[in-house]
Amino acid sequence: MQYESLTTDRRAGYGNFVNPQWARLLDALSMNVRYERCEGVELVTDDGRRILDFLSGYCVHNTGHNHPRIVEALKDELDRSGPAMLQSHVSESAGALAERLTAKAGGILRKVFFPSTGSEGVETAIKFSRAHTGRRHLLYADGAFHGLTCGALSLMGHPFWREGFGEMLPETASVPFGDIAELERRLGTGRFAMFIVEPVQSEGGVRIPGPDYLRAAQEICRRTGTVFVLDEVQSGMHRTGPFLAAHHFGVEPDMVILAKALSGGLVPVAAVLMTETLYRSVYGSLKRSIIHTSTFSENGLSMRAGLAALDVLEEERLGERAAEMGELLRARLRDALAGYEMVKEVRGLGLLCGIEFTAPRSLSRRLAFESFMAIHPAMFGQIVVMRLFRDHNILTQICGNNHLVLKAAPPLTAEVRHIHRFAEAIGEVVRCIHESPSFWTEALGLARRVANI
Ligand SMILES: Cc1ncc(COP(=O)(O)O)c(C=O)c1O
């Protein structure tokens, strides 16, 4: 027993006092299992199921679940009874982590602010780019996911996330992802403080821009005095191979936001890397030394987790591994999914991989598919996720802003056998979709039940 519950049913507390709708959705999808131990790429349930994690908590678990080195670092930090949340000291571990992050990121990034979440990192970018340029307008790319706080949400066009929450920041605009001419037109007005973009749009459907897009974006930003911000919350920390996805494209952004995997999957931590001049625009004098801060910024546990996560990524050469395993994964998937009319494309960089589905041409399947779409646009993908989980013990998810793309993003510690297992399982699910009418009848029944709860 790790904690006391007021009721005899330890699981009832969540449904009663936290988020019953989430629990009901997981129940309906047969995914509300009780995890007992999570290690590396494997999640073990209380009834002995061993589930292969191909989601990584949306790119949090790059170093694998509960890596012993990171757990040890956190225990050590607690045992030493050092300063925690003192708000009155200079943190040595924050200095060490910032030094290592800027060295790994390279380019013109010289200073670091440490928030606790990706959204808070995006809020930081909004404030700093405004302070730096004296402009208020903010530009983002269609399909982006930047977080759900009000500022970050103002930089996401998808209506699903915004509905019911009222007005967001007024001076925002979007451009199509990958469209250099439109970016030029917008930024040419000289009104925008920043252009924020994910080098690979993860929730947008694992969309990879053309080879020249980010370099062109950087050049336009420099020419128009716009701060060039890369959101690497999912794509950073060696997820795509190099430390930053920016390194694939040869760009030197003014600001980079990291979060998720920096924590080693154990405590909240984010980092905003920036140029010296951006830093000075905000903290330019003694009286402004804490003009932008946050209670949990630079806290000892987060900094130690970040340092330990970097150690593991480097010592286990997880960047190289992500590149190699990513190639293998895509090769195996292309092989296993070849010839199926509903598979449009397999794409990705490193271990950030997407399988895009499309509407079937054949009439019988098309009718069933359209019924799914009518119930909810995410429903088809959720059934694929549910099948992988229930029938093959594999955890995945579809992309938050592109429901026809299934994301495959295992911990970077995944081995060849895990890649094979995933490819075989998705091959089997896709075979059922195309060859087994019972797939559609069962799935439609389930979809209607889920839609009605
Ligand atoms: C690319 C990207 N940016 C920002 C965020 C927001 O991060 P957080 O949920 O830590 O606030 C996310 C979250 O999924 C993300 O994927």
Short mmCIF file of C-alpha atoms and ligand atoms in Angstrom, two decimals:
data_model
loop_
_atom_site.label_atom_id
_atom_site.label_comp_id
_atom_site.label_asym_id
_atom_site.label_seq_id
_atom_site.Cartn_x
_atom_site.Cartn_y
_atom_site.Cartn_z
CA MET A 1 0.00 0.00 0.00
CA GLN A 2 1.60 3.25 -1.11
CA TYR A 3 -1.10 5.68 -0.01
CA GLU A 4 -4.35 5.73 1.95
CA SER A 5 -7.71 6.14 0.27
CA LEU A 6 -10.87 7.14 2.11
CA THR A 7 -12.87 4.52 0.24
CA THR A 8 -12.16 0.82 -0.03
CA ASP A 9 -11.98 1.12 -3.83
CA ARG A 10 -8.72 2.97 -4.47
CA ARG A 11 -9.70 3.67 -8.06
CA ALA A 12 -13.03 5.34 -7.19
CA GLY A 13 -11.31 8.49 -5.94
CA TYR A 14 -10.23 9.48 -9.43
CA GLY A 15 -13.68 9.02 -10.92
CA ASN A 16 -15.33 10.82 -8.02
CA PHE A 17 -12.93 13.69 -7.48
CA VAL A 18 -10.67 14.18 -10.50
CA ASN A 19 -11.95 13.57 -14.04
CA PRO A 20 -14.70 10.97 -14.39
CA GLN A 21 -15.07 11.62 -18.14
CA TRP A 22 -11.48 10.60 -18.77
CA ALA A 23 -11.96 7.42 -16.75
CA ARG A 24 -15.13 6.62 -18.71
CA LEU A 25 -13.43 7.16 -22.06
CA LEU A 26 -10.57 4.84 -21.11
CA ASP A 27 -13.13 2.29 -19.87
CA ALA A 28 -15.00 2.41 -23.18
CA LEU A 29 -11.77 1.89 -25.11
CA SER A 30 -10.73 -1.02 -22.84
CA MET A 31 -7.66 1.01 -21.88
CA ASN A 32 -8.39 1.72 -18.22
CA VAL A 33 -5.88 -0.77 -16.84
CA ARG A 34 -3.95 -0.48 -13.63
CA TYR A 35 -0.22 -0.11 -14.16
CA GLU A 36 1.94 -1.59 -11.46
CA ARG A 37 5.48 -1.22 -12.79
CA CYS A 38 6.87 0.79 -15.68
CA GLU A 39 10.41 0.03 -16.78
CA GLY A 40 12.19 0.94 -20.00
CA VAL A 41 9.75 0.40 -22.84
CA GLU A 42 7.46 -1.88 -20.88
CA LEU A 43 4.41 -1.21 -18.70
CA VAL A 44 3.26 -4.07 -16.46
CA THR A 45 -0.36 -4.17 -15.26
CA ASP A 46 -1.66 -5.63 -12.00
CA ASP A 47 -3.00 -8.66 -13.85
CA GLY A 48 0.37 -9.37 -15.43
CA ARG A 49 -0.12 -7.88 -18.91
CA ARG A 50 3.11 -6.54 -20.38
CA ILE A 51 2.36 -3.53 -22.54
CA LEU A 52 4.85 -2.14 -25.02
CA ASP A 53 4.90 1.66 -24.89
CA PHE A 54 4.92 3.25 -28.36
CA LEU A 55 3.59 6.58 -27.10
CA SER A 56 6.22 7.58 -24.49
CA GLY A 57 3.72 9.91 -22.78
CA TYR A 58 3.87 12.07 -25.95
CA CYS A 59 7.66 12.08 -26.14
CA VAL A 60 8.37 12.38 -22.41
CA HIS A 61 10.02 9.00 -21.91
CA ASN A 62 12.95 9.29 -24.32
CA THR A 63 15.22 7.65 -21.72
CA GLY A 64 12.66 4.91 -20.97
CA HIS A 65 10.41 4.66 -17.92
CA ASN A 66 12.00 5.08 -14.50
CA HIS A 67 15.59 4.97 -15.70
CA PRO A 68 17.66 3.88 -12.66
CA ARG A 69 20.26 6.67 -13.20
CA ILE A 70 17.57 9.36 -13.10
CA VAL A 71 15.75 7.78 -10.16
CA GLU A 72 19.09 7.63 -8.32
CA ALA A 73 19.81 11.31 -9.02
CA LEU A 74 16.42 12.30 -7.63
CA LYS A 75 16.88 10.17 -4.52
CA ASP A 76 20.29 11.71 -4.00
CA GLU A 77 18.88 15.22 -4.32
CA LEU A 78 16.24 14.44 -1.68
CA ASP A 79 18.77 12.77 0.62
CA ARG A 80 21.17 15.69 0.62
CA SER A 81 18.53 18.05 2.14
CA GLY A 82 19.84 20.92 0.05
CA PRO A 83 18.05 24.17 -0.83
CA ALA A 84 14.66 23.52 -2.42
CA MET A 85 12.27 26.30 -3.42
CA LEU A 86 14.31 28.77 -1.42
CA GLN A 87 13.73 31.55 -3.95
CA SER A 88 16.75 33.31 -2.46
CA HIS A 89 19.81 31.57 -3.80
CA VAL A 90 21.81 30.94 -6.96
CA SER A 91 21.24 27.36 -8.08
CA GLU A 92 24.44 25.56 -9.07
CA SER A 93 22.57 22.72 -10.72
CA ALA A 94 20.58 25.22 -12.84
CA GLY A 95 23.89 26.73 -13.97
CA ALA A 96 25.27 23.30 -14.85
CA LEU A 97 22.13 22.28 -16.75
CA ALA A 98 21.96 25.58 -18.68
CA GLU A 99 25.63 25.25 -19.65
CA ARG A 100 25.10 21.75 -21.00
CA LEU A 101 21.88 22.57 -22.82
CA THR A 102 23.35 25.60 -24.59
CA ALA A 103 26.47 23.60 -25.55
CA LYS A 104 24.34 20.82 -27.02
CA ALA A 105 21.98 23.20 -28.80
CA GLY A 106 24.84 25.31 -30.22
CA GLY A 107 24.28 28.27 -32.51
CA ILE A 108 23.52 31.60 -30.87
CA LEU A 109 21.70 30.23 -27.82
CA ARG A 110 23.50 31.42 -24.69
CA LYS A 111 21.00 31.83 -21.85
CA VAL A 112 18.28 29.63 -20.36
CA PHE A 113 15.07 30.24 -18.44
CA PHE A 114 13.63 27.19 -16.68
CA PRO A 115 9.84 26.94 -16.55
CA SER A 116 8.06 23.77 -15.50
CA THR A 117 5.94 22.96 -18.58
CA GLY A 118 6.00 23.36 -22.33
CA SER A 119 3.06 25.79 -22.24
CA GLU A 120 4.88 27.94 -19.72
CA GLY A 121 7.84 27.90 -22.11
CA VAL A 122 5.58 29.20 -24.90
CA GLU A 123 4.26 31.93 -22.58
CA THR A 124 7.90 32.89 -21.97
CA ALA A 125 8.53 33.13 -25.71
CA ILE A 126 5.48 35.40 -26.12
CA LYS A 127 6.61 37.80 -23.39
CA PHE A 128 10.30 37.83 -24.32
CA SER A 129 9.73 38.34 -28.05
CA ARG A 130 7.36 41.23 -27.29
CA ALA A 131 9.85 42.80 -24.90
CA HIS A 132 12.63 42.39 -27.44
CA THR A 133 10.85 43.82 -30.46
CA GLY A 134 8.34 46.22 -28.91
CA ARG A 135 5.74 44.57 -31.18
CA ARG A 136 2.62 42.73 -30.05
CA HIS A 137 1.57 40.50 -32.97
CA LEU A 138 2.43 36.78 -32.96
CA LEU A 139 2.58 34.40 -35.92
CA TYR A 140 2.22 30.61 -35.82
CA ALA A 141 1.72 27.73 -38.27
CA ASP A 142 -1.56 26.00 -39.03
CA GLY A 143 -1.77 22.58 -37.36
CA ALA A 144 0.52 23.63 -34.50
CA PHE A 145 0.22 22.34 -30.94
CA HIS A 146 1.82 24.73 -28.46
CA GLY A 147 -0.07 24.01 -25.21
CA LEU A 148 -3.32 24.77 -23.48
CA THR A 149 -2.69 27.85 -21.31
CA CYS A 150 -4.38 30.94 -22.76
CA GLY A 151 -1.28 32.42 -24.43
CA ALA A 152 -0.12 29.12 -25.92
CA LEU A 153 -3.68 28.24 -26.98
CA SER A 154 -3.84 31.57 -28.82
CA LEU A 155 -1.14 30.11 -31.07
CA MET A 156 -3.17 27.05 -32.07
CA GLY A 157 -5.86 27.40 -34.70
CA HIS A 158 -7.71 24.12 -34.15
CA PRO A 159 -11.21 25.09 -32.87
CA PHE A 160 -11.57 21.91 -30.78
CA TRP A 161 -9.10 23.12 -28.15
CA ARG A 162 -10.48 26.67 -27.97
CA GLU A 163 -14.21 26.12 -27.96
CA GLY A 164 -15.98 27.47 -24.89
CA PHE A 165 -13.01 29.30 -23.42
CA GLY A 166 -13.76 32.78 -24.76
CA GLU A 167 -11.44 35.24 -26.43
CA MET A 168 -7.76 34.35 -26.71
CA LEU A 169 -4.91 36.84 -27.30
CA PRO A 170 -6.14 39.20 -30.03
CA GLU A 171 -3.04 39.92 -32.09
CA THR A 172 -2.27 36.48 -33.48
CA ALA A 173 -2.31 35.10 -37.02
CA SER A 174 -1.41 31.84 -38.71
CA VAL A 175 0.27 30.79 -41.93
CA PRO A 176 0.14 27.40 -43.67
CA PHE A 177 2.96 25.15 -42.41
CA GLY A 178 5.66 24.97 -45.09
CA ASP A 179 4.45 27.97 -47.13
CA ILE A 180 7.43 30.30 -47.54
CA ALA A 181 5.64 32.87 -49.75
CA GLU A 182 2.85 33.40 -47.22
CA LEU A 183 5.37 33.69 -44.40
CA GLU A 184 7.23 36.32 -46.37
CA ARG A 185 4.00 38.24 -47.01
CA ARG A 186 2.97 38.22 -43.34
CA LEU A 187 6.33 38.97 -41.79
CA GLY A 188 7.00 41.60 -44.43
CA THR A 189 4.46 43.81 -42.65
CA GLY A 190 7.01 44.23 -39.84
CA ARG A 191 4.25 43.82 -37.24
CA PHE A 192 5.13 40.47 -35.73
CA ALA A 193 7.19 39.97 -32.57
CA MET A 194 7.80 36.28 -33.26
CA PHE A 195 7.21 33.40 -35.59
CA ILE A 196 6.84 30.18 -33.58
CA VAL A 197 6.97 26.82 -35.32
CA GLU A 198 7.63 23.16 -34.53
CA PRO A 199 10.43 21.85 -36.80
CA VAL A 200 8.36 18.66 -37.06
CA GLN A 201 4.66 19.12 -36.32
CA SER A 202 4.02 16.24 -33.99
CA GLU A 203 0.33 16.61 -33.06
CA GLY A 204 -0.26 18.12 -36.51
CA GLY A 205 0.34 14.66 -37.98
CA VAL A 206 4.12 14.16 -37.83
CA ARG A 207 4.48 16.71 -40.64
CA ILE A 208 8.03 17.31 -41.80
CA PRO A 209 8.70 20.53 -43.72
CA GLY A 210 10.61 20.64 -46.99
CA PRO A 211 14.40 20.89 -46.63
CA ASP A 212 14.47 24.67 -47.25
CA TYR A 213 11.49 25.81 -45.21
CA LEU A 214 13.10 26.46 -41.83
CA ARG A 215 16.19 28.08 -43.34
CA ALA A 216 13.95 30.38 -45.38
CA ALA A 217 11.84 31.13 -42.30
CA GLN A 218 14.98 32.03 -40.34
CA GLU A 219 16.19 34.32 -43.12
CA ILE A 220 12.82 36.11 -43.35
CA CYS A 221 12.70 36.48 -39.55
CA ARG A 222 16.18 38.01 -39.46
CA ARG A 223 15.39 40.38 -42.33
CA THR A 224 12.12 41.54 -40.76
CA GLY A 225 13.36 41.77 -37.16
CA THR A 226 11.07 38.92 -36.03
CA VAL A 227 12.16 36.53 -33.27
CA PHE A 228 12.51 33.01 -34.72
CA VAL A 229 11.23 30.52 -32.11
CA LEU A 230 11.36 26.74 -32.43
CA ASP A 231 9.01 24.71 -30.25
CA GLU A 232 11.03 21.51 -29.71
CA VAL A 233 8.91 20.30 -26.80
CA GLN A 234 8.33 16.98 -28.58
CA SER A 235 10.99 16.99 -31.29
CA GLY A 236 13.95 17.94 -29.06
CA MET A 237 16.08 15.87 -26.67
CA HIS A 238 17.25 13.50 -29.45
CA ARG A 239 13.73 12.35 -30.34
CA THR A 240 14.50 12.73 -34.07
CA GLY A 241 18.21 11.75 -33.82
CA PRO A 242 20.24 14.95 -33.22
CA PHE A 243 19.75 16.86 -29.96
CA LEU A 244 17.37 19.29 -31.71
CA ALA A 245 15.33 18.63 -34.83
CA ALA A 246 16.66 22.07 -35.88
CA HIS A 247 20.01 20.36 -36.45
CA HIS A 248 18.53 18.39 -39.38
CA PHE A 249 17.73 21.66 -41.12
CA GLY A 250 20.87 23.69 -40.37
CA VAL A 251 19.10 26.57 -38.60
CA GLU A 252 20.13 28.73 -35.64
CA PRO A 253 16.93 29.89 -33.97
CA ASP A 254 16.74 32.85 -31.56
CA MET A 255 14.82 30.75 -29.08
CA VAL A 256 14.18 27.04 -28.49
CA ILE A 257 11.60 25.59 -26.10
CA LEU A 258 12.34 22.20 -24.55
CA ALA A 259 10.22 20.30 -22.02
CA LYS A 260 8.82 16.75 -21.79
CA ALA A 261 11.87 14.43 -22.10
CA LEU A 262 14.13 16.89 -20.25
CA SER A 263 12.49 15.62 -17.07
CA GLY A 264 13.50 12.00 -17.66
CA GLY A 265 9.78 11.37 -17.36
CA LEU A 266 9.75 11.86 -13.60
CA VAL A 267 9.35 15.52 -12.58
CA PRO A 268 8.09 18.59 -14.46
CA VAL A 269 10.78 20.68 -16.12
CA ALA A 270 11.12 22.82 -19.24
CA ALA A 271 13.83 25.09 -20.64
CA VAL A 272 13.73 28.11 -22.90
CA LEU A 273 17.08 28.62 -24.62
CA MET A 274 17.67 32.09 -26.03
CA THR A 275 20.20 34.55 -27.38
CA GLU A 276 22.11 36.96 -25.20
CA THR A 277 20.23 39.93 -26.67
CA LEU A 278 16.82 38.40 -25.98
CA TYR A 279 17.87 37.78 -22.39
CA ARG A 280 19.04 41.39 -22.03
CA SER A 281 15.77 42.76 -23.43
CA VAL A 282 14.00 41.25 -20.42
CA TYR A 283 16.52 41.12 -17.55
CA GLY A 284 18.47 44.22 -18.63
CA SER A 285 19.00 45.76 -15.18
CA LEU A 286 19.28 44.80 -11.54
CA LYS A 287 15.76 45.89 -10.77
CA ARG A 288 14.47 43.56 -13.50
CA SER A 289 16.46 40.54 -12.30
CA ILE A 290 13.29 38.61 -11.37
CA ILE A 291 10.89 40.32 -13.77
CA HIS A 292 10.00 36.93 -15.27
CA THR A 293 10.14 33.94 -12.94
CA SER A 294 8.06 31.16 -11.46
CA THR A 295 7.92 29.38 -8.10
CA PHE A 296 9.15 26.03 -9.38
CA SER A 297 11.74 27.45 -11.78
CA GLU A 298 15.26 26.03 -11.21
CA ASN A 299 14.08 23.71 -8.42
CA GLY A 300 16.63 21.13 -7.35
CA LEU A 301 14.72 18.01 -8.34
CA SER A 302 13.98 19.28 -11.85
CA MET A 303 17.55 20.40 -12.45
CA ARG A 304 18.98 17.08 -11.25
CA ALA A 305 16.48 15.17 -13.38
CA GLY A 306 17.51 17.24 -16.42
CA LEU A 307 21.22 16.65 -15.80
CA ALA A 308 20.71 12.93 -15.29
CA ALA A 309 18.50 12.69 -18.41
CA LEU A 310 21.29 14.31 -20.47
CA ASP A 311 23.83 11.85 -19.00
CA VAL A 312 21.68 8.90 -20.01
CA LEU A 313 20.97 10.27 -23.50
CA GLU A 314 24.70 10.77 -24.07
CA GLU A 315 26.08 7.63 -22.43
CA GLU A 316 23.57 5.33 -24.06
CA ARG A 317 23.97 7.19 -27.39
CA LEU A 318 20.21 7.45 -27.66
CA GLY A 319 20.36 10.04 -30.44
CA GLU A 320 22.22 7.66 -32.75
CA ARG A 321 19.87 4.94 -31.66
CA ALA A 322 16.78 7.06 -32.44
CA ALA A 323 18.11 7.67 -35.96
CA GLU A 324 18.88 3.98 -36.61
CA MET A 325 15.74 2.55 -35.04
CA GLY A 326 13.61 5.17 -36.76
CA GLU A 327 14.92 4.06 -40.16
CA LEU A 328 14.28 0.43 -39.25
CA LEU A 329 10.79 1.23 -37.98
CA ARG A 330 9.79 3.03 -41.16
CA ALA A 331 11.26 0.29 -43.36
CA ARG A 332 9.38 -2.40 -41.44
CA LEU A 333 6.14 -0.40 -41.46
CA ARG A 334 6.33 0.30 -45.20
CA ASP A 335 6.83 -3.39 -45.72
CA ALA A 336 4.03 -4.50 -43.40
CA LEU A 337 1.53 -1.93 -44.67
CA ALA A 338 2.28 -2.05 -48.40
CA GLY A 339 -0.70 -2.44 -50.71
CA TYR A 340 -3.44 -1.49 -48.24
CA GLU A 341 -5.65 1.20 -49.74
CA MET A 342 -6.30 2.95 -46.42
CA VAL A 343 -2.62 3.51 -45.64
CA LYS A 344 -1.62 6.77 -47.25
CA GLU A 345 1.90 7.25 -45.96
CA VAL A 346 4.48 6.21 -43.40
CA ARG A 347 6.78 9.10 -42.48
CA GLY A 348 8.94 10.45 -39.69
CA LEU A 349 12.31 11.55 -38.44
CA GLY A 350 14.18 9.41 -35.93
CA LEU A 351 11.71 7.83 -33.52
CA LEU A 352 8.94 10.33 -34.21
CA CYS A 353 6.96 8.38 -36.73
CA GLY A 354 3.46 8.69 -38.22
CA ILE A 355 1.20 6.35 -40.14
CA GLU A 356 -1.38 8.32 -42.10
CA PHE A 357 -4.68 6.66 -42.96
CA THR A 358 -7.06 7.81 -45.66
CA ALA A 359 -10.67 7.17 -46.69
CA PRO A 360 -11.10 3.86 -48.54
CA ARG A 361 -12.13 3.84 -52.21
CA SER A 362 -14.07 0.56 -52.11
CA LEU A 363 -17.76 1.21 -51.48
CA SER A 364 -18.41 -1.22 -48.60
CA ARG A 365 -15.50 0.06 -46.53
CA ARG A 366 -16.23 3.64 -47.50
CA LEU A 367 -19.75 3.53 -46.01
CA ALA A 368 -18.46 2.16 -42.72
CA PHE A 369 -15.61 4.67 -42.66
CA GLU A 370 -17.96 7.59 -43.25
CA SER A 371 -20.20 6.40 -40.42
CA PHE A 372 -17.16 6.63 -38.16
CA MET A 373 -16.40 10.13 -39.37
CA ALA A 374 -20.01 11.15 -38.73
CA ILE A 375 -19.82 9.91 -35.12
CA HIS A 376 -16.53 11.69 -34.43
CA PRO A 377 -13.53 12.47 -36.66
CA ALA A 378 -11.17 10.87 -34.14
CA MET A 379 -13.18 7.68 -33.84
CA PHE A 380 -11.53 5.63 -36.59
CA GLY A 381 -8.06 6.30 -35.18
CA GLN A 382 -9.22 5.56 -31.65
CA ILE A 383 -10.44 2.15 -32.73
CA VAL A 384 -7.00 1.42 -34.23
CA VAL A 385 -5.42 2.54 -30.92
CA MET A 386 -7.88 0.39 -28.97
CA ARG A 387 -7.20 -2.67 -31.14
CA LEU A 388 -3.44 -2.30 -30.75
CA PHE A 389 -3.87 -2.04 -27.00
CA ARG A 390 -6.50 -4.69 -26.41
CA ASP A 391 -5.38 -7.31 -28.93
CA HIS A 392 -1.62 -6.69 -29.08
CA ASN A 393 -0.67 -5.04 -25.76
CA ILE A 394 0.78 -1.97 -27.44
CA LEU A 395 0.13 1.60 -26.29
CA THR A 396 -0.10 4.30 -29.01
CA GLN A 397 -2.18 7.39 -29.77
CA ILE A 398 -3.41 9.35 -32.76
CA CYS A 399 -2.18 12.90 -33.31
CA GLY A 400 -4.13 15.58 -31.42
CA ASN A 401 -4.64 17.83 -34.46
CA ASN A 402 -4.73 15.22 -37.21
CA HIS A 403 -6.87 12.27 -36.23
CA LEU A 404 -6.02 10.12 -39.24
CA VAL A 405 -2.37 9.87 -38.24
CA LEU A 406 -1.28 7.22 -35.75
CA LYS A 407 1.87 8.24 -33.92
CA ALA A 408 4.59 5.71 -33.17
CA ALA A 409 7.12 7.19 -30.73
CA PRO A 410 8.61 4.57 -28.39
CA PRO A 411 11.28 5.39 -25.80
CA LEU A 412 14.62 5.84 -27.55
CA THR A 413 15.80 2.73 -25.71
CA ALA A 414 13.52 0.56 -27.88
CA GLU A 415 15.25 -2.51 -29.32
CA VAL A 416 15.02 -4.20 -32.71
CA ARG A 417 12.62 -6.82 -31.32
CA HIS A 418 10.22 -4.08 -30.15
CA ILE A 419 10.25 -2.50 -33.61
CA HIS A 420 9.43 -5.86 -35.19
CA ARG A 421 6.67 -6.52 -32.67
CA PHE A 422 5.04 -3.16 -33.37
CA ALA A 423 5.24 -3.57 -37.15
CA GLU A 424 3.68 -7.03 -36.96
CA ALA A 425 0.88 -5.81 -34.69
CA ILE A 426 -0.09 -2.78 -36.77
CA GLY A 427 0.19 -4.98 -39.88
CA GLU A 428 -2.36 -7.33 -38.32
CA VAL A 429 -4.74 -4.50 -37.30
CA VAL A 430 -4.56 -2.97 -40.78
CA ARG A 431 -5.16 -6.40 -42.33
CA CYS A 432 -8.34 -6.74 -40.21
CA ILE A 433 -9.49 -3.27 -41.27
CA HIS A 434 -9.20 -4.29 -44.91
CA GLU A 435 -10.23 -7.93 -44.80
CA SER A 436 -12.52 -8.55 -41.87
CA PRO A 437 -16.10 -7.18 -42.03
CA SER A 438 -16.44 -7.98 -38.30
CA PHE A 439 -13.81 -5.29 -37.60
CA TRP A 440 -16.24 -2.68 -38.86
CA THR A 441 -19.34 -4.07 -37.15
CA GLU A 442 -17.61 -4.38 -33.80
CA ALA A 443 -15.92 -1.01 -34.16
CA LEU A 444 -19.09 0.79 -35.20
CA GLY A 445 -20.95 -0.61 -32.17
CA LEU A 446 -18.17 0.56 -29.91
CA ALA A 447 -17.95 3.95 -31.60
CA ARG A 448 -21.67 4.54 -31.04
CA ARG A 449 -21.35 3.53 -27.37
CA VAL A 450 -18.40 5.89 -26.88
CA ALA A 451 -20.20 8.72 -28.67
CA ASN A 452 -23.16 8.33 -26.33
CA ILE A 453 -21.30 8.35 -23.03
C1 LIG B 1 4.97 20.76 -29.39
C2 LIG B 1 4.37 21.06 -28.05
N1 LIG B 1 4.54 22.28 -27.52
C3 LIG B 1 4.04 22.60 -26.31
C4 LIG B 1 3.32 21.68 -25.57
C5 LIG B 1 2.78 22.04 -24.23
O1 LIG B 1 3.50 21.38 -23.25
P1 LIG B 1 2.89 21.13 -21.78
O2 LIG B 1 1.80 20.13 -21.93
O3 LIG B 1 4.06 20.64 -20.98
O4 LIG B 1 2.38 22.44 -21.30
C6 LIG B 1 3.12 20.40 -26.09
C7 LIG B 1 2.35 19.40 -25.34
O5 LIG B 1 2.02 18.35 -25.78
C8 LIG B 1 3.65 20.08 -27.37
O6 LIG B 1 3.49 18.87 -27.90
#
